[in-house]
Amino acid sequence: MKANAHPKDKATFVSKATLWWIVNLLWRGNLKPLNHDDLDPVREEDRAHYRNKQFEKIWRNEKISAHKKKTKAKLWKAMLKYFTWKEYAFLSFTCFLAVSGNTLYRYSVLKLIYALKISVDHGLQSRNQYLVNVWGIIIGNLLENFGIRHFNLITPTLGIKSRAAVVNLIYQKVSILITLIAYPLKDYFTKRQYNHMLWKLVSYLCTV
């Protein structure tokens, strides 16, 4: 029987750092095509209902704040407040690791090339100097790959969450607009004509 908890919630720090918690799902997909029952349960904080409620609250506060300042509410300000400090911190940390690892890798490669050149010309470099540069290359490469892998995982996730919130907000506006336009005309058309007109209106608003 499938556990109710998401594997990421039960994963250790090492498992989260190496993304090992997702291997079980990948292994099941390797054995057979996945269906809905094979997928892990969605975390509560990742559910569309939870995220939409959160964004609606933030957008409502943004409109109240803008009204007090007698300015227009800014969607980009609400989007900045939409993500938690943990998400910002982790995203910044992965960027830092990727940049630091890349810098260390390139620096160590250049130092190793320089050390080899000095050794060939003058024979002054020790073996320890080579080992330091080689380990710098290894560590830099590991840090860069670690940062890039996590960055490439979290950025699409944040993009999906933000898109879901904005689309939900747009659909709410569209539904209100449809009600304001179509409802007064209900008594002037037959049910079939009214439904046809309503469908045409929805199709048009979704394509503009």
mmCIF file of C-alpha atoms in Angstrom:
data_model
loop_
_atom_site.group_PDB
_atom_site.id
_atom_site.type_symbol
_atom_site.label_atom_id
_atom_site.label_comp_id
_atom_site.label_asym_id
_atom_site.label_seq_id
_atom_site.Cartn_x
_atom_site.Cartn_y
_atom_site.Cartn_z
ATOM 1 C CA MET A 1 0.000 0.000 0.000
ATOM 2 C CA LYS A 2 1.357 3.400 -0.934
ATOM 3 C CA ALA A 3 2.406 5.672 1.891
ATOM 4 C CA ASN A 4 0.605 8.966 2.267
ATOM 5 C CA ALA A 5 3.775 10.944 2.932
ATOM 6 C CA HIS A 6 5.806 12.309 0.050
ATOM 7 C CA PRO A 7 9.272 10.709 -0.277
ATOM 8 C CA LYS A 8 10.932 14.120 -0.072
ATOM 9 C CA ASP A 9 9.375 14.730 3.346
ATOM 10 C CA LYS A 10 10.887 11.489 4.660
ATOM 11 C CA ALA A 11 14.251 11.927 2.942
ATOM 12 C CA THR A 12 17.432 12.660 4.852
ATOM 13 C CA PHE A 13 19.636 15.664 4.192
ATOM 14 C CA VAL A 14 22.029 13.564 2.102
ATOM 15 C CA SER A 15 19.143 12.137 0.089
ATOM 16 C CA LYS A 16 17.805 15.620 -0.631
ATOM 17 C CA ALA A 17 21.257 16.928 -1.488
ATOM 18 C CA THR A 18 21.930 14.119 -3.967
ATOM 19 C CA LEU A 19 18.293 13.911 -5.190
ATOM 20 C CA TRP A 20 18.341 10.246 -4.207
ATOM 21 C CA TRP A 21 14.752 10.424 -2.949
ATOM 22 C CA ILE A 22 13.496 10.490 -6.549
ATOM 23 C CA VAL A 23 15.378 7.334 -7.605
ATOM 24 C CA ASN A 24 12.567 5.029 -6.452
ATOM 25 C CA LEU A 25 10.106 6.720 -8.821
ATOM 26 C CA LEU A 26 12.608 6.596 -11.675
ATOM 27 C CA TRP A 27 13.204 2.907 -11.021
ATOM 28 C CA ARG A 28 9.474 2.158 -11.132
ATOM 29 C CA GLY A 29 9.254 4.037 -14.414
ATOM 30 C CA ASN A 30 12.149 1.999 -15.768
ATOM 31 C CA LEU A 31 10.378 -1.266 -14.955
ATOM 32 C CA LYS A 32 6.987 -0.373 -16.439
ATOM 33 C CA PRO A 33 5.014 2.602 -17.775
ATOM 34 C CA LEU A 34 3.803 4.727 -14.892
ATOM 35 C CA ASN A 35 0.128 5.320 -14.219
ATOM 36 C CA HIS A 36 -1.607 7.563 -11.720
ATOM 37 C CA ASP A 37 -1.421 4.995 -8.908
ATOM 38 C CA ASP A 38 2.352 4.709 -9.292
ATOM 39 C CA LEU A 39 2.967 8.409 -8.719
ATOM 40 C CA ASP A 40 3.863 9.800 -5.334
ATOM 41 C CA PRO A 41 1.213 11.856 -3.527
ATOM 42 C CA VAL A 42 1.309 15.591 -4.089
ATOM 43 C CA ARG A 43 2.601 17.566 -1.137
ATOM 44 C CA GLU A 44 0.036 19.845 0.454
ATOM 45 C CA GLU A 45 2.181 22.928 -0.119
ATOM 46 C CA ASP A 46 2.421 22.075 -3.826
ATOM 47 C CA ARG A 47 -1.301 21.599 -4.436
ATOM 48 C CA ALA A 48 -2.946 24.108 -6.760
ATOM 49 C CA HIS A 49 -5.682 24.890 -4.243
ATOM 50 C CA TYR A 50 -3.150 25.730 -1.541
ATOM 51 C CA ARG A 51 -0.977 27.844 -3.838
ATOM 52 C CA ASN A 52 -3.968 29.683 -5.309
ATOM 53 C CA LYS A 53 -5.324 30.546 -1.876
ATOM 54 C CA GLN A 54 -1.906 31.797 -0.875
ATOM 55 C CA PHE A 55 -1.579 33.998 -3.956
ATOM 56 C CA GLU A 56 -5.125 35.344 -3.620
ATOM 57 C CA LYS A 57 -4.298 36.456 -0.081
ATOM 58 C CA ILE A 58 -1.063 38.125 -1.222
ATOM 59 C CA TRP A 59 -2.807 39.827 -4.151
ATOM 60 C CA ARG A 60 -5.596 41.044 -1.873
ATOM 61 C CA ASN A 61 -3.057 42.554 0.522
ATOM 62 C CA GLU A 62 -1.236 44.162 -2.400
ATOM 63 C CA LYS A 63 -4.458 45.820 -3.584
ATOM 64 C CA ILE A 64 -5.217 47.058 -0.067
ATOM 65 C CA SER A 65 -1.698 48.448 0.276
ATOM 66 C CA ALA A 66 -1.901 50.125 -3.134
ATOM 67 C CA HIS A 67 -5.284 51.624 -2.278
ATOM 68 C CA LYS A 68 -3.891 53.153 0.909
ATOM 69 C CA LYS A 69 -0.979 54.631 -1.044
ATOM 70 C CA LYS A 70 -3.366 55.731 -3.822
ATOM 71 C CA THR A 71 -1.412 53.831 -6.451
ATOM 72 C CA LYS A 72 -2.151 50.897 -8.746
ATOM 73 C CA ALA A 73 -1.593 47.374 -7.484
ATOM 74 C CA LYS A 74 1.467 45.781 -9.062
ATOM 75 C CA LEU A 75 1.322 42.127 -10.037
ATOM 76 C CA TRP A 76 5.112 41.800 -9.992
ATOM 77 C CA LYS A 77 5.196 42.911 -6.349
ATOM 78 C CA ALA A 78 2.682 40.229 -5.448
ATOM 79 C CA MET A 79 4.731 37.651 -7.348
ATOM 80 C CA LEU A 80 7.861 38.598 -5.398
ATOM 81 C CA LYS A 81 5.982 37.973 -2.146
ATOM 82 C CA TYR A 82 4.478 34.749 -3.473
ATOM 83 C CA PHE A 83 7.562 32.621 -2.885
ATOM 84 C CA THR A 84 8.843 31.837 0.596
ATOM 85 C CA TRP A 85 12.193 32.923 1.983
ATOM 86 C CA LYS A 86 13.285 29.265 1.966
ATOM 87 C CA GLU A 87 12.701 29.063 -1.789
ATOM 88 C CA TYR A 88 14.630 32.287 -2.356
ATOM 89 C CA ALA A 89 17.430 31.128 -0.053
ATOM 90 C CA PHE A 90 17.764 27.730 -1.711
ATOM 91 C CA LEU A 91 17.702 29.260 -5.188
ATOM 92 C CA SER A 92 20.403 31.754 -4.199
ATOM 93 C CA PHE A 93 22.454 28.997 -2.578
ATOM 94 C CA THR A 94 22.374 26.830 -5.699
ATOM 95 C CA CYS A 95 23.395 29.817 -7.839
ATOM 96 C CA PHE A 96 26.267 30.539 -5.469
ATOM 97 C CA LEU A 97 27.455 26.931 -5.579
ATOM 98 C CA ALA A 98 27.291 26.795 -9.373
ATOM 99 C CA VAL A 99 29.234 30.040 -9.813
ATOM 100 C CA SER A 100 31.743 29.222 -7.064
ATOM 101 C CA GLY A 101 32.322 25.728 -8.399
ATOM 102 C CA ASN A 102 32.831 27.006 -11.932
ATOM 103 C CA THR A 103 35.270 29.663 -10.695
ATOM 104 C CA LEU A 104 37.237 27.166 -8.603
ATOM 105 C CA TYR A 105 37.343 24.700 -11.487
ATOM 106 C CA ARG A 106 38.680 27.236 -13.979
ATOM 107 C CA TYR A 107 41.154 28.681 -11.482
ATOM 108 C CA SER A 108 42.512 25.230 -10.601
ATOM 109 C CA VAL A 109 42.884 24.299 -14.269
ATOM 110 C CA LEU A 110 44.851 27.469 -14.971
ATOM 111 C CA LYS A 111 47.001 26.948 -11.871
ATOM 112 C CA LEU A 112 47.716 23.357 -12.904
ATOM 113 C CA ILE A 113 48.716 24.439 -16.401
ATOM 114 C CA TYR A 114 50.943 27.136 -14.935
ATOM 115 C CA ALA A 115 52.496 24.672 -12.459
ATOM 116 C CA LEU A 116 53.249 22.218 -15.258
ATOM 117 C CA LYS A 117 54.835 24.962 -17.327
ATOM 118 C CA ILE A 118 57.021 26.074 -14.413
ATOM 119 C CA SER A 119 57.961 22.464 -13.722
ATOM 120 C CA VAL A 120 59.006 21.895 -17.319
ATOM 121 C CA ASP A 121 60.986 25.123 -17.466
ATOM 122 C CA HIS A 122 62.584 25.141 -14.022
ATOM 123 C CA GLY A 123 61.586 21.968 -12.187
ATOM 124 C CA LEU A 124 60.565 23.924 -9.073
ATOM 125 C CA GLN A 125 57.059 22.591 -8.420
ATOM 126 C CA SER A 126 56.392 19.834 -5.875
ATOM 127 C CA ARG A 127 53.950 16.962 -6.256
ATOM 128 C CA ASN A 128 51.732 18.425 -3.522
ATOM 129 C CA GLN A 129 51.148 21.499 -5.656
ATOM 130 C CA TYR A 130 49.795 19.306 -8.439
ATOM 131 C CA LEU A 131 47.531 17.429 -6.026
ATOM 132 C CA VAL A 132 46.093 20.674 -4.670
ATOM 133 C CA ASN A 133 45.216 21.820 -8.175
ATOM 134 C CA VAL A 134 43.756 18.437 -9.144
ATOM 135 C CA TRP A 135 41.593 18.366 -6.027
ATOM 136 C CA GLY A 136 40.534 21.920 -6.782
ATOM 137 C CA ILE A 137 39.361 20.769 -10.217
ATOM 138 C CA ILE A 138 37.449 17.826 -8.719
ATOM 139 C CA ILE A 139 35.786 19.841 -5.951
ATOM 140 C CA GLY A 140 34.958 22.714 -8.291
ATOM 141 C CA ASN A 141 33.362 20.348 -10.785
ATOM 142 C CA LEU A 142 31.300 18.662 -8.048
ATOM 143 C CA LEU A 143 30.101 21.985 -6.642
ATOM 144 C CA GLU A 144 29.189 23.298 -10.083
ATOM 145 C CA ASN A 145 27.233 20.174 -11.007
ATOM 146 C CA PHE A 146 25.487 20.101 -7.636
ATOM 147 C CA GLY A 147 24.404 23.722 -7.986
ATOM 148 C CA ILE A 148 23.295 23.379 -11.606
ATOM 149 C CA ARG A 149 21.299 20.181 -10.992
ATOM 150 C CA HIS A 150 19.356 21.688 -8.107
ATOM 151 C CA PHE A 151 18.939 25.015 -9.905
ATOM 152 C CA ASN A 152 17.510 23.234 -12.948
ATOM 153 C CA LEU A 153 15.110 21.367 -10.659
ATOM 154 C CA ILE A 154 13.830 24.279 -8.592
ATOM 155 C CA THR A 155 13.424 26.927 -11.319
ATOM 156 C CA PRO A 156 10.842 24.990 -13.408
ATOM 157 C CA THR A 157 9.009 24.121 -10.187
ATOM 158 C CA LEU A 158 8.784 27.769 -9.173
ATOM 159 C CA GLY A 159 7.736 28.654 -12.712
ATOM 160 C CA ILE A 160 4.888 26.130 -12.636
ATOM 161 C CA LYS A 161 3.710 27.420 -9.263
ATOM 162 C CA SER A 162 3.724 31.044 -10.400
ATOM 163 C CA ARG A 163 1.987 30.206 -13.679
ATOM 164 C CA ALA A 164 -0.746 28.293 -11.847
ATOM 165 C CA ALA A 165 -1.342 31.239 -9.528
ATOM 166 C CA VAL A 166 -1.508 33.796 -12.343
ATOM 167 C CA VAL A 167 -3.749 31.600 -14.510
ATOM 168 C CA ASN A 168 -6.119 31.131 -11.574
ATOM 169 C CA LEU A 169 -6.268 34.907 -11.120
ATOM 170 C CA ILE A 170 -6.970 35.422 -14.833
ATOM 171 C CA TYR A 171 -9.721 32.797 -14.854
ATOM 172 C CA GLN A 172 -11.388 34.517 -11.918
ATOM 173 C CA LYS A 173 -11.376 37.806 -13.815
ATOM 174 C CA VAL A 174 -12.706 36.094 -16.950
ATOM 175 C CA SER A 175 -15.525 34.390 -15.034
ATOM 176 C CA ILE A 176 -16.574 37.716 -13.516
ATOM 177 C CA LEU A 177 -16.476 39.367 -16.937
ATOM 178 C CA ILE A 178 -18.554 36.593 -18.495
ATOM 179 C CA THR A 179 -21.139 36.906 -15.744
ATOM 180 C CA LEU A 180 -21.395 40.675 -16.171
ATOM 181 C CA ILE A 181 -21.751 40.420 -19.944
ATOM 182 C CA ALA A 182 -23.840 37.309 -20.422
ATOM 183 C CA TYR A 183 -26.210 37.157 -17.466
ATOM 184 C CA PRO A 184 -28.314 40.254 -18.374
ATOM 185 C CA LEU A 185 -28.917 38.736 -21.825
ATOM 186 C CA LYS A 186 -30.230 35.451 -20.471
ATOM 187 C CA ASP A 187 -33.895 36.425 -20.688
ATOM 188 C CA TYR A 188 -33.627 37.535 -24.336
ATOM 189 C CA PHE A 189 -32.453 34.220 -25.818
ATOM 190 C CA THR A 190 -33.509 30.615 -25.766
ATOM 191 C CA LYS A 191 -31.471 28.244 -23.620
ATOM 192 C CA ARG A 192 -29.706 26.796 -26.658
ATOM 193 C CA GLN A 193 -28.896 30.226 -28.093
ATOM 194 C CA TYR A 194 -27.711 31.452 -24.714
ATOM 195 C CA ASN A 195 -25.397 28.469 -24.169
ATOM 196 C CA HIS A 196 -24.012 28.828 -27.690
ATOM 197 C CA MET A 197 -23.340 32.531 -27.167
ATOM 198 C CA LEU A 198 -21.737 31.832 -23.789
ATOM 199 C CA TRP A 199 -19.447 29.222 -25.315
ATOM 200 C CA LYS A 200 -18.418 31.608 -28.089
ATOM 201 C CA LEU A 201 -17.667 34.293 -25.511
ATOM 202 C CA VAL A 202 -15.538 31.961 -23.406
ATOM 203 C CA SER A 203 -13.626 30.776 -26.476
ATOM 204 C CA TYR A 204 -12.959 34.343 -27.555
ATOM 205 C CA LEU A 205 -11.763 35.505 -24.141
ATOM 206 C CA CYS A 206 -9.439 32.522 -23.828
ATOM 207 C CA THR A 207 -7.765 33.288 -27.151
ATOM 208 C CA VAL A 208 -7.216 37.041 -26.795
#
